[in-house]
Tab-separated table of N, CA and C in Angstrom:
chain	number	residue	atom	x	y	z
D	1	UNK	N	0.848	-1.173	0.000
D	1	UNK	CA	0.000	0.000	0.000
D	1	UNK	C	0.889	1.231	0.000
D	2	UNK	N	0.427	2.262	-0.654
D	2	UNK	CA	1.204	3.488	-0.778
D	2	UNK	C	0.840	4.487	0.305
D	3	UNK	N	1.772	5.350	0.636
D	3	UNK	CA	1.518	6.413	1.593
D	3	UNK	C	0.925	7.602	0.855
D	4	UNK	N	-0.271	8.025	1.226
D	4	UNK	CA	-0.906	9.133	0.513
D	4	UNK	C	-0.353	10.477	0.944
D	5	UNK	N	-0.359	11.426	0.035
D	5	UNK	CA	0.010	12.798	0.383
D	5	UNK	C	-1.221	13.560	0.873
D	6	UNK	N	-2.381	13.202	0.358
D	6	UNK	CA	-3.626	13.831	0.774
D	6	UNK	C	-4.587	12.736	1.214
D	7	UNK	N	-4.892	12.644	2.518
D	7	UNK	CA	-5.758	11.570	3.007
D	7	UNK	C	-7.090	11.474	2.287
D	8	UNK	N	-7.648	12.596	1.809
D	8	UNK	CA	-8.941	12.542	1.133
D	8	UNK	C	-8.856	11.783	-0.181
D	9	UNK	N	-7.653	11.586	-0.696
D	9	UNK	CA	-7.494	10.885	-1.967
D	9	UNK	C	-7.285	9.386	-1.803
D	10	UNK	N	-7.424	8.878	-0.621
D	10	UNK	CA	-7.232	7.452	-0.404
D	10	UNK	C	-8.445	6.694	-0.934
D	11	UNK	N	-8.188	5.704	-1.745
D	11	UNK	CA	-9.237	4.815	-2.223
D	11	UNK	C	-9.509	3.795	-1.128
D	12	UNK	N	-10.747	3.696	-0.690
D	12	UNK	CA	-11.131	2.699	0.302
D	12	UNK	C	-11.546	1.434	-0.430
D	13	UNK	N	-10.964	0.306	-0.019
D	13	UNK	CA	-11.210	-0.975	-0.662
D	13	UNK	C	-11.724	-1.951	0.391
D	14	UNK	N	-12.831	-2.601	0.084
D	14	UNK	CA	-13.401	-3.556	1.029
D	14	UNK	C	-12.439	-4.719	1.262
D	15	UNK	N	-12.262	-5.093	2.507
D	15	UNK	CA	-11.324	-6.161	2.872
D	15	UNK	C	-11.773	-7.535	2.376
D	16	UNK	N	-13.003	-7.634	1.899
D	16	UNK	CA	-13.483	-8.926	1.373
D	16	UNK	C	-13.239	-9.094	-0.117
D	17	UNK	N	-12.674	-8.067	-0.762
D	17	UNK	CA	-12.275	-8.203	-2.165
D	17	UNK	C	-11.148	-9.231	-2.221
D	18	UNK	N	-11.222	-10.165	-3.147
D	18	UNK	CA	-10.278	-11.294	-3.185
D	18	UNK	C	-8.820	-10.855	-3.281
D	19	UNK	N	-8.529	-9.832	-4.082
D	19	UNK	CA	-7.130	-9.448	-4.263
D	19	UNK	C	-6.526	-8.872	-2.991
D	20	UNK	N	-7.348	-8.379	-2.075
D	20	UNK	CA	-6.823	-7.821	-0.822
D	20	UNK	C	-6.369	-8.919	0.125
D	21	UNK	N	-6.770	-10.146	-0.157
D	21	UNK	CA	-6.425	-11.281	0.682
D	21	UNK	C	-5.326	-12.128	0.034
D	22	UNK	N	-4.635	-11.544	-0.940
D	22	UNK	CA	-3.525	-12.245	-1.577
D	22	UNK	C	-3.906	-13.062	-2.791
D	23	UNK	N	-5.163	-13.012	-3.191
D	23	UNK	CA	-5.605	-13.765	-4.362
D	23	UNK	C	-5.024	-13.196	-5.642
D	24	UNK	N	-4.670	-14.059	-6.556
D	24	UNK	CA	-4.060	-13.595	-7.801
D	24	UNK	C	-5.083	-13.416	-8.921
D	25	UNK	N	-6.281	-13.979	-8.756
D	25	UNK	CA	-7.294	-13.912	-9.806
D	25	UNK	C	-7.653	-12.471	-10.174
D	26	UNK	N	-7.694	-11.599	-9.194
D	26	UNK	CA	-8.049	-10.203	-9.426
D	26	UNK	C	-6.870	-9.262	-9.179
D	27	UNK	N	-5.674	-9.777	-9.314
D	27	UNK	CA	-4.462	-8.978	-9.057
D	27	UNK	C	-4.347	-7.795	-10.010
D	28	UNK	N	-5.045	-7.840	-11.148
D	28	UNK	CA	-4.985	-6.724	-12.101
D	28	UNK	C	-5.457	-5.416	-11.467
D	29	UNK	N	-6.313	-5.504	-10.477
D	29	UNK	CA	-6.794	-4.298	-9.802
D	29	UNK	C	-5.672	-3.675	-8.963
D	30	UNK	N	-5.062	-4.482	-8.116
D	30	UNK	CA	-3.948	-3.988	-7.291
D	30	UNK	C	-2.824	-3.459	-8.173
D	31	UNK	N	-2.505	-4.181	-9.234
D	31	UNK	CA	-1.428	-3.760	-10.138
D	31	UNK	C	-1.734	-2.407	-10.771
D	32	UNK	N	-2.974	-2.180	-11.153
D	32	UNK	CA	-3.355	-0.889	-11.731
D	32	UNK	C	-3.189	0.228	-10.710
D	33	UNK	N	-3.718	0.023	-9.501
D	33	UNK	CA	-3.623	1.058	-8.476
D	33	UNK	C	-2.164	1.369	-8.148
D	34	UNK	N	-1.345	0.334	-8.034
D	34	UNK	CA	0.079	0.547	-7.746
D	34	UNK	C	0.785	1.246	-8.903
D	35	UNK	N	0.540	0.801	-10.113
D	35	UNK	CA	1.188	1.372	-11.297
D	35	UNK	C	0.834	2.856	-11.471
D	36	UNK	N	-0.387	3.218	-11.129
D	36	UNK	CA	-0.834	4.601	-11.278
D	36	UNK	C	-0.717	5.401	-9.976
D	37	UNK	N	-0.019	4.824	-9.013
D	37	UNK	CA	0.251	5.485	-7.733
D	37	UNK	C	-1.020	5.978	-7.052
D	38	UNK	N	-2.023	5.132	-7.073
D	38	UNK	CA	-3.282	5.439	-6.403
D	38	UNK	C	-3.222	4.816	-5.009
D	39	UNK	N	-3.158	5.647	-3.981
D	39	UNK	CA	-3.078	5.092	-2.626
D	39	UNK	C	-4.410	4.472	-2.226
D	40	UNK	N	-4.351	3.353	-1.523
D	40	UNK	CA	-5.578	2.691	-1.098
D	40	UNK	C	-5.439	2.186	0.323
D	41	UNK	N	-6.571	2.093	0.976
D	41	UNK	CA	-6.653	1.595	2.333
D	41	UNK	C	-7.654	0.444	2.326
D	42	UNK	N	-7.225	-0.695	2.812
D	42	UNK	CA	-8.092	-1.874	2.855
D	42	UNK	C	-8.787	-1.910	4.213
D	43	UNK	N	-10.112	-1.924	4.180
D	43	UNK	CA	-10.910	-1.986	5.402
D	43	UNK	C	-12.283	-2.550	5.058
D	44	UNK	N	-13.023	-2.947	6.079
D	44	UNK	CA	-14.381	-3.450	5.841
D	44	UNK	C	-15.276	-2.267	5.481
D	45	UNK	N	-15.977	-2.400	4.365
D	45	UNK	CA	-16.946	-1.387	3.954
D	45	UNK	C	-18.353	-1.954	4.163
D	46	UNK	N	-19.254	-1.129	4.652
D	46	UNK	CA	-20.635	-1.574	4.869
D	46	UNK	C	-21.398	-1.706	3.567
D	47	UNK	N	-20.988	-0.926	2.563
D	47	UNK	CA	-21.659	-0.926	1.269
D	47	UNK	C	-20.596	-0.904	0.179
D	48	UNK	N	-20.744	-1.776	-0.809
D	48	UNK	CA	-19.860	-1.755	-1.963
D	48	UNK	C	-18.471	-2.280	-1.683
D	49	UNK	N	-17.651	-2.223	-2.733
D	49	UNK	CA	-16.276	-2.702	-2.667
D	49	UNK	C	-15.258	-1.569	-2.730
D	50	UNK	N	-15.654	-0.430	-3.281
D	50	UNK	CA	-14.743	0.707	-3.467
D	50	UNK	C	-15.477	2.005	-3.160
D	51	UNK	N	-14.775	2.918	-2.482
D	51	UNK	CA	-15.369	4.211	-2.131
D	51	UNK	C	-14.246	5.208	-1.876
D	52	UNK	N	-14.621	6.466	-1.804
D	52	UNK	CA	-13.721	7.527	-1.372
D	52	UNK	C	-14.246	8.065	-0.049
D	53	UNK	N	-13.359	8.444	0.871
D	53	UNK	CA	-13.828	9.006	2.134
D	53	UNK	C	-14.715	10.222	1.880
D	54	UNK	N	-15.894	10.213	2.464
D	54	UNK	CA	-16.810	11.335	2.309
D	54	UNK	C	-17.489	11.415	0.954
D	55	UNK	N	-17.241	10.433	0.091
D	55	UNK	CA	-17.849	10.439	-1.239
D	55	UNK	C	-19.310	10.057	-1.216
D	56	UNK	N	-19.992	10.320	-2.311
D	56	UNK	CA	-21.425	9.998	-2.398
D	56	UNK	C	-21.698	8.804	-3.319
D	57	UNK	N	-20.629	8.224	-3.877
D	57	UNK	CA	-20.755	7.081	-4.782
D	57	UNK	C	-19.959	5.913	-4.202
D	58	UNK	N	-20.523	4.704	-4.273
D	58	UNK	CA	-19.795	3.483	-3.938
D	58	UNK	C	-19.919	2.535	-5.117
D	59	UNK	N	-18.856	1.791	-5.367
D	59	UNK	CA	-18.841	0.845	-6.481
D	59	UNK	C	-18.795	-0.570	-5.923
D	60	UNK	N	-19.720	-1.394	-6.378
D	60	UNK	CA	-19.752	-2.813	-6.041
D	60	UNK	C	-19.367	-3.567	-7.310
D	61	UNK	N	-18.243	-4.256	-7.280
D	61	UNK	CA	-17.725	-4.940	-8.471
D	61	UNK	C	-18.246	-6.372	-8.531
D	62	UNK	N	-18.703	-6.759	-9.717
D	62	UNK	CA	-19.140	-8.134	-9.972
D	62	UNK	C	-18.344	-8.671	-11.154
D	63	UNK	N	-17.942	-9.930	-11.083
D	63	UNK	CA	-17.079	-10.501	-12.115
D	63	UNK	C	-17.782	-10.751	-13.441
D	64	UNK	N	-19.084	-10.957	-13.411
D	64	UNK	CA	-19.821	-11.225	-14.653
D	64	UNK	C	-21.311	-11.316	-14.348
D	65	UNK	N	-22.093	-11.570	-15.373
D	65	UNK	CA	-23.539	-11.688	-15.175
D	65	UNK	C	-23.913	-12.939	-14.389
D	66	UNK	N	-23.087	-13.960	-14.432
D	66	UNK	CA	-23.354	-15.153	-13.608
D	66	UNK	C	-23.406	-14.764	-12.135
D	67	UNK	N	-22.433	-13.951	-11.707
D	67	UNK	CA	-22.392	-13.547	-10.301
D	67	UNK	C	-23.594	-12.674	-9.944
D	68	UNK	N	-23.923	-11.703	-10.777
D	68	UNK	CA	-25.042	-10.826	-10.433
D	68	UNK	C	-26.374	-11.572	-10.539
D	69	UNK	N	-26.459	-12.558	-11.446
D	69	UNK	CA	-27.704	-13.331	-11.512
D	69	UNK	C	-27.881	-14.156	-10.243
D	70	UNK	N	-26.790	-14.678	-9.698
D	70	UNK	CA	-26.872	-15.404	-8.427
D	70	UNK	C	-27.330	-14.448	-7.330
D	71	UNK	N	-26.770	-13.232	-7.307
D	71	UNK	CA	-27.147	-12.240	-6.293
D	71	UNK	C	-28.609	-11.833	-6.392
D	72	UNK	N	-29.150	-11.793	-7.599
D	72	UNK	CA	-30.506	-11.273	-7.775
D	72	UNK	C	-31.577	-12.337	-7.944
D	73	UNK	N	-31.224	-13.499	-8.453
D	73	UNK	CA	-32.249	-14.499	-8.756
D	73	UNK	C	-32.263	-15.676	-7.787
D	74	UNK	N	-31.273	-15.761	-6.901
D	74	UNK	CA	-31.226	-16.786	-5.864
D	74	UNK	C	-31.795	-16.156	-4.599
D	75	UNK	N	-32.813	-16.781	-4.010
D	75	UNK	CA	-33.554	-16.157	-2.905
D	75	UNK	C	-32.652	-15.724	-1.744
D	76	UNK	N	-31.752	-16.581	-1.293
D	76	UNK	CA	-30.903	-16.238	-0.144
D	76	UNK	C	-29.948	-15.091	-0.478
D	77	UNK	N	-29.314	-15.179	-1.633
D	77	UNK	CA	-28.389	-14.124	-2.041
D	77	UNK	C	-29.132	-12.824	-2.322
D	78	UNK	N	-30.354	-12.932	-2.854
D	78	UNK	CA	-31.138	-11.738	-3.151
D	78	UNK	C	-31.418	-10.947	-1.876
D	79	UNK	N	-31.762	-11.637	-0.802
D	79	UNK	CA	-32.025	-10.979	0.474
D	79	UNK	C	-30.791	-10.226	0.948
D	80	UNK	N	-29.623	-10.846	0.885
D	80	UNK	CA	-28.376	-10.211	1.310
D	80	UNK	C	-28.062	-9.005	0.432
D	81	UNK	N	-28.205	-9.163	-0.898
D	81	UNK	CA	-27.903	-8.068	-1.812
D	81	UNK	C	-28.870	-6.899	-1.603
D	82	UNK	N	-30.137	-7.207	-1.406
D	82	UNK	CA	-31.140	-6.166	-1.187
D	82	UNK	C	-30.858	-5.375	0.097
D	83	UNK	N	-30.343	-6.050	1.129
D	83	UNK	CA	-29.954	-5.339	2.353
D	83	UNK	C	-28.854	-4.328	2.055
D	84	UNK	N	-27.901	-4.714	1.222
D	84	UNK	CA	-26.820	-3.798	0.864
D	84	UNK	C	-27.350	-2.615	0.047
D	85	UNK	N	-28.257	-2.896	-0.872
D	85	UNK	CA	-28.873	-1.838	-1.679
D	85	UNK	C	-29.602	-0.846	-0.772
D	86	UNK	N	-30.324	-1.355	0.194
D	86	UNK	CA	-31.061	-0.489	1.121
D	86	UNK	C	-30.121	0.306	2.025
D	87	UNK	N	-29.020	-0.325	2.456
D	87	UNK	CA	-28.034	0.412	3.268
D	87	UNK	C	-27.465	1.584	2.481
D	88	UNK	N	-27.195	1.371	1.206
D	88	UNK	CA	-26.679	2.457	0.364
D	88	UNK	C	-27.707	3.583	0.272
D	89	UNK	N	-28.926	3.225	-0.021
D	89	UNK	CA	-29.988	4.236	-0.137
D	89	UNK	C	-30.164	5.003	1.170
D	90	UNK	N	-30.220	4.274	2.281
D	90	UNK	CA	-30.445	4.908	3.577
D	90	UNK	C	-29.287	5.822	3.978
D	91	UNK	N	-28.095	5.526	3.483
D	91	UNK	CA	-26.913	6.352	3.778
D	91	UNK	C	-26.772	7.502	2.783
D	92	UNK	N	-27.683	7.590	1.817
D	92	UNK	CA	-27.619	8.658	0.821
D	92	UNK	C	-26.532	8.440	-0.216
D	93	UNK	N	-26.148	7.186	-0.429
D	93	UNK	CA	-25.082	6.853	-1.378
D	93	UNK	C	-25.652	6.363	-2.702
D	94	UNK	N	-24.991	6.709	-3.782
D	94	UNK	CA	-25.324	6.172	-5.105
D	94	UNK	C	-24.550	4.863	-5.253
D	95	UNK	N	-25.253	3.750	-5.358
D	95	UNK	CA	-24.622	2.450	-5.551
D	95	UNK	C	-24.480	2.190	-7.042
D	96	UNK	N	-23.252	2.004	-7.477
D	96	UNK	CA	-22.971	1.652	-8.859
D	96	UNK	C	-22.460	0.218	-8.852
D	97	UNK	N	-23.136	-0.657	-9.580
D	97	UNK	CA	-22.692	-2.045	-9.704
D	97	UNK	C	-21.954	-2.140	-11.031
D	98	UNK	N	-20.662	-2.428	-10.938
D	98	UNK	CA	-19.803	-2.519	-12.115
D	98	UNK	C	-19.586	-3.992	-12.435
D	99	UNK	N	-20.076	-4.408	-13.596
D	99	UNK	CA	-20.042	-5.815	-13.979
D	99	UNK	C	-18.998	-6.021	-15.070
D	100	UNK	N	-18.010	-6.871	-14.777
D	100	UNK	CA	-16.920	-7.168	-15.708
D	100	UNK	C	-17.347	-8.301	-16.645
D	101	UNK	N	-18.211	-8.035	-17.545
D	101	UNK	CA	-18.684	-9.143	-18.379
D	101	UNK	C	-17.943	-9.271	-19.705
D	102	UNK	N	-17.316	-8.240	-20.150
D	102	UNK	CA	-16.573	-8.331	-21.403
D	102	UNK	C	-17.333	-7.766	-22.579
D	103	UNK	N	-16.898	-8.096	-23.795
D	103	UNK	CA	-17.404	-7.421	-24.993
D	103	UNK	C	-18.852	-7.719	-25.374
D	104	UNK	N	-19.450	-8.782	-24.850
D	104	UNK	CA	-20.805	-9.123	-25.284
D	104	UNK	C	-21.894	-8.363	-24.528
D	105	UNK	N	-21.551	-7.778	-23.393
D	105	UNK	CA	-22.534	-7.031	-22.613
D	105	UNK	C	-21.950	-5.660	-22.288
D	106	UNK	N	-22.485	-4.638	-22.966
D	106	UNK	CA	-21.983	-3.275	-22.790
D	106	UNK	C	-23.032	-2.321	-22.226
D	107	UNK	N	-24.301	-2.769	-22.259
D	107	UNK	CA	-25.393	-1.917	-21.772
D	107	UNK	C	-26.532	-2.812	-21.275
D	108	UNK	N	-27.470	-2.201	-20.591
D	108	UNK	CA	-28.563	-2.955	-19.982
D	108	UNK	C	-29.325	-3.817	-20.983
D	109	UNK	N	-29.615	-3.283	-22.155
D	109	UNK	CA	-30.382	-4.061	-23.133
D	109	UNK	C	-29.680	-5.358	-23.536
D	110	UNK	N	-28.351	-5.384	-23.456
D	110	UNK	CA	-27.603	-6.597	-23.792
D	110	UNK	C	-27.877	-7.730	-22.806
D	111	UNK	N	-28.286	-7.384	-21.597
D	111	UNK	CA	-28.560	-8.395	-20.569
D	111	UNK	C	-29.734	-9.279	-20.987
D	112	UNK	N	-30.706	-8.710	-21.681
D	112	UNK	CA	-31.921	-9.443	-22.063
D	112	UNK	C	-31.626	-10.727	-22.826
D	113	UNK	N	-30.605	-10.724	-23.647
D	113	UNK	CA	-30.326	-11.890	-24.499
D	113	UNK	C	-29.274	-12.825	-23.907
D	114	UNK	N	-28.737	-12.484	-22.744
D	114	UNK	CA	-27.728	-13.320	-22.093
D	114	UNK	C	-28.351	-14.622	-21.608
D	115	UNK	N	-27.569	-15.703	-21.624
D	115	UNK	CA	-28.014	-16.995	-21.099
D	115	UNK	C	-26.941	-17.541	-20.182
D	116	UNK	N	-27.345	-18.004	-19.032
D	116	UNK	CA	-26.422	-18.580	-18.066
D	116	UNK	C	-25.886	-19.913	-18.578
D	117	UNK	N	-24.616	-20.148	-18.328
D	117	UNK	CA	-24.001	-21.435	-18.683
D	117	UNK	C	-24.246	-22.483	-17.606
D	118	UNK	N	-24.588	-22.046	-16.388
D	118	UNK	CA	-24.630	-22.960	-15.256
D	118	UNK	C	-26.016	-23.163	-14.653
D	119	UNK	N	-26.932	-22.230	-14.883
D	119	UNK	CA	-28.264	-22.348	-14.285
D	119	UNK	C	-29.313	-22.092	-15.366
D	120	UNK	N	-30.561	-22.140	-14.981
D	120	UNK	CA	-31.624	-21.840	-15.944
D	120	UNK	C	-32.032	-20.362	-15.898
D	121	UNK	N	-31.185	-19.525	-15.324
D	121	UNK	CA	-31.477	-18.083	-15.249
D	121	UNK	C	-31.548	-17.503	-16.654
D	122	UNK	N	-32.593	-16.729	-16.895
D	122	UNK	CA	-32.721	-16.097	-18.206
D	122	UNK	C	-32.254	-14.649	-18.126
D	123	UNK	N	-31.716	-14.176	-19.223
D	123	UNK	CA	-31.280	-12.791	-19.298
D	123	UNK	C	-32.432	-11.824	-19.100
D	124	UNK	N	-33.595	-12.186	-19.613
D	124	UNK	CA	-34.732	-11.289	-19.471
D	124	UNK	C	-35.169	-11.157	-18.011
D	125	UNK	N	-35.170	-12.274	-17.271
D	125	UNK	CA	-35.514	-12.219	-15.838
D	125	UNK	C	-34.492	-11.376	-15.080
D	126	UNK	N	-33.228	-11.559	-15.400
D	126	UNK	CA	-32.178	-10.780	-14.760
D	126	UNK	C	-32.338	-9.295	-15.094
D	127	UNK	N	-32.584	-9.000	-16.361
D	127	UNK	CA	-32.797	-7.616	-16.794
D	127	UNK	C	-33.939	-6.968	-16.015
D	128	UNK	N	-35.056	-7.676	-15.878
D	128	UNK	CA	-36.225	-7.129	-15.173
D	128	UNK	C	-35.891	-6.813	-13.713
D	129	UNK	N	-35.157	-7.705	-13.055
D	129	UNK	CA	-34.811	-7.467	-11.647
D	129	UNK	C	-33.802	-6.320	-11.522
D	130	UNK	N	-32.864	-6.229	-12.444
D	130	UNK	CA	-31.915	-5.117	-12.437
D	130	UNK	C	-32.654	-3.797	-12.635
D	131	UNK	N	-33.581	-3.770	-13.560
D	131	UNK	CA	-34.346	-2.552	-13.838
D	131	UNK	C	-35.209	-2.175	-12.625
D	132	UNK	N	-35.782	-3.177	-11.972
D	132	UNK	CA	-36.600	-2.917	-10.782
D	132	UNK	C	-35.759	-2.234	-9.697
D	133	UNK	N	-34.547	-2.740	-9.458
D	133	UNK	CA	-33.677	-2.140	-8.443
D	133	UNK	C	-33.212	-0.749	-8.856
D	134	UNK	N	-33.033	-0.572	-10.144
D	134	UNK	CA	-32.659	0.743	-10.655
D	134	UNK	C	-33.765	1.761	-10.355
D	135	UNK	N	-34.992	1.388	-10.611
D	135	UNK	CA	-36.123	2.302	-10.415
D	135	UNK	C	-36.462	2.487	-8.929
D	136	UNK	N	-36.444	1.403	-8.171
D	136	UNK	CA	-36.855	1.474	-6.774
D	136	UNK	C	-35.771	2.050	-5.855
D	137	UNK	N	-34.495	1.786	-6.178
D	137	UNK	CA	-33.417	2.149	-5.259
D	137	UNK	C	-32.310	2.985	-5.899
D	138	UNK	N	-32.488	3.396	-7.132
D	138	UNK	CA	-31.484	4.190	-7.849
D	138	UNK	C	-30.166	3.440	-8.066
D	139	UNK	N	-30.193	2.119	-8.106
D	139	UNK	CA	-28.983	1.356	-8.395
D	139	UNK	C	-28.586	1.652	-9.832
D	140	UNK	N	-27.329	1.929	-10.039
D	140	UNK	CA	-26.821	2.211	-11.385
D	140	UNK	C	-25.997	1.010	-11.830
D	141	UNK	N	-26.269	0.526	-13.026
D	141	UNK	CA	-25.588	-0.642	-13.575
D	141	UNK	C	-24.608	-0.189	-14.652
D	142	UNK	N	-23.358	-0.595	-14.516
D	142	UNK	CA	-22.312	-0.270	-15.486
D	142	UNK	C	-21.634	-1.571	-15.913
D	143	UNK	N	-21.094	-1.566	-17.116
D	143	UNK	CA	-20.453	-2.758	-17.666
D	143	UNK	C	-19.073	-2.388	-18.198
D	144	UNK	N	-18.143	-3.318	-18.077
D	144	UNK	CA	-16.792	-3.066	-18.575
D	144	UNK	C	-16.086	-4.400	-18.831
D	145	UNK	N	-14.927	-4.316	-19.434
D	145	UNK	CA	-14.087	-5.503	-19.585
D	145	UNK	C	-13.195	-5.606	-18.359
D	146	UNK	N	-12.707	-6.782	-18.078
D	146	UNK	CA	-11.834	-6.990	-16.926
D	146	UNK	C	-10.604	-6.081	-17.018
D	147	UNK	N	-10.115	-5.880	-18.204
D	147	UNK	CA	-8.922	-5.067	-18.427
D	147	UNK	C	-9.112	-3.612	-18.004
D	148	UNK	N	-10.336	-3.117	-18.089
D	148	UNK	CA	-10.577	-1.706	-17.785
D	148	UNK	C	-11.257	-1.471	-16.431
D	149	UNK	N	-11.416	-2.501	-15.626
D	149	UNK	CA	-12.163	-2.377	-14.371
D	149	UNK	C	-11.581	-1.337	-13.422
D	150	UNK	N	-10.307	-1.422	-13.118
D	150	UNK	CA	-9.705	-0.514	-12.127
D	150	UNK	C	-9.827	0.935	-12.583
D	151	UNK	N	-9.546	1.187	-13.849
D	151	UNK	CA	-9.666	2.545	-14.380
D	151	UNK	C	-11.113	3.026	-14.265
D	152	UNK	N	-12.049	2.160	-14.578
D	152	UNK	CA	-13.467	2.528	-14.530
D	152	UNK	C	-13.923	2.803	-13.092
D	153	UNK	N	-13.401	2.060	-12.135
D	153	UNK	CA	-13.727	2.305	-10.725
D	153	UNK	C	-13.339	3.734	-10.346
D	154	UNK	N	-12.131	4.126	-10.710
D	154	UNK	CA	-11.652	5.476	-10.391
D	154	UNK	C	-12.503	6.520	-11.104
D	155	UNK	N	-12.831	6.289	-12.371
D	155	UNK	CA	-13.667	7.232	-13.114
D	155	UNK	C	-15.028	7.400	-12.451
D	156	UNK	N	-15.628	6.305	-12.038
D	156	UNK	CA	-16.947	6.370	-11.413
D	156	UNK	C	-16.907	7.107	-10.079
D	157	UNK	N	-15.904	6.827	-9.277
D	157	UNK	CA	-15.819	7.445	-7.956
D	157	UNK	C	-15.494	8.927	-8.014
D	158	UNK	N	-14.776	9.324	-9.037
D	158	UNK	CA	-14.351	10.728	-9.123
D	158	UNK	C	-15.167	11.505	-10.138
D	159	UNK	N	-16.105	10.861	-10.785
D	159	UNK	CA	-16.905	11.508	-11.829
D	159	UNK	C	-16.020	12.144	-12.892
D	160	UNK	N	-14.844	11.562	-13.108
D	160	UNK	CA	-13.879	12.056	-14.108
D	160	UNK	C	-13.425	13.487	-13.854
D	161	UNK	N	-13.657	14.028	-12.667
D	161	UNK	CA	-13.335	15.428	-12.413
D	161	UNK	C	-12.046	15.597	-11.613
D	162	UNK	N	-11.659	14.588	-10.873
D	162	UNK	CA	-10.530	14.714	-9.970
D	162	UNK	C	-9.314	13.999	-10.533
D	163	UNK	N	-8.186	14.664	-10.527
D	163	UNK	CA	-6.932	13.984	-10.863
D	163	UNK	C	-6.610	13.102	-9.683
D	164	UNK	N	-6.466	11.820	-9.923
D	164	UNK	CA	-6.373	10.868	-8.829
D	164	UNK	C	-5.006	10.207	-8.807
D	165	UNK	N	-3.964	10.998	-8.770
D	165	UNK	CA	-2.620	10.457	-8.681
D	165	UNK	C	-1.860	11.148	-7.575
D	166	UNK	N	-0.854	10.457	-7.114
D	166	UNK	CA	-0.009	11.033	-6.078
D	166	UNK	C	0.678	12.281	-6.619
D	167	UNK	N	0.777	13.325	-5.784
D	167	UNK	CA	1.469	14.544	-6.205
D	167	UNK	C	2.925	14.241	-6.488
D	168	UNK	N	3.472	14.910	-7.472
D	168	UNK	CA	4.893	14.733	-7.817
D	168	UNK	C	5.728	15.728	-7.056
């Protein structure tokens, strides 16, 4: 972890993110933050996986539509996910769910035609539940490739307005 020059610029990362526990599967995130000298602090977050201190946006990263379909279409996981959505709303936070699905899913309408490889979950059912959460709780759904995830997290949290690098 890097030593920040300005504490307000510290990226807060949930301690349950796999790469924070030494996992190599998502090491591309840590490598991006280190390469771009983005200081981060690993701690338990009540909502989302990434945030800025005092910020109004939190980013919850999902690896693909399989993961989000499990969160939304499986009864037990849906209850847990809905609690997180409500915590964000009650705290006045904009929850952005960033889904690393790759080139086949770039926008919400693309979800409709997706088919699960492992379950009988339909893209249309997933789309309807995503849209319901968007309307009821202001959940924002974003899509990206795995290669651009870390950059997109920073863009979302800073609204592209803040230079997010260590001072030279």
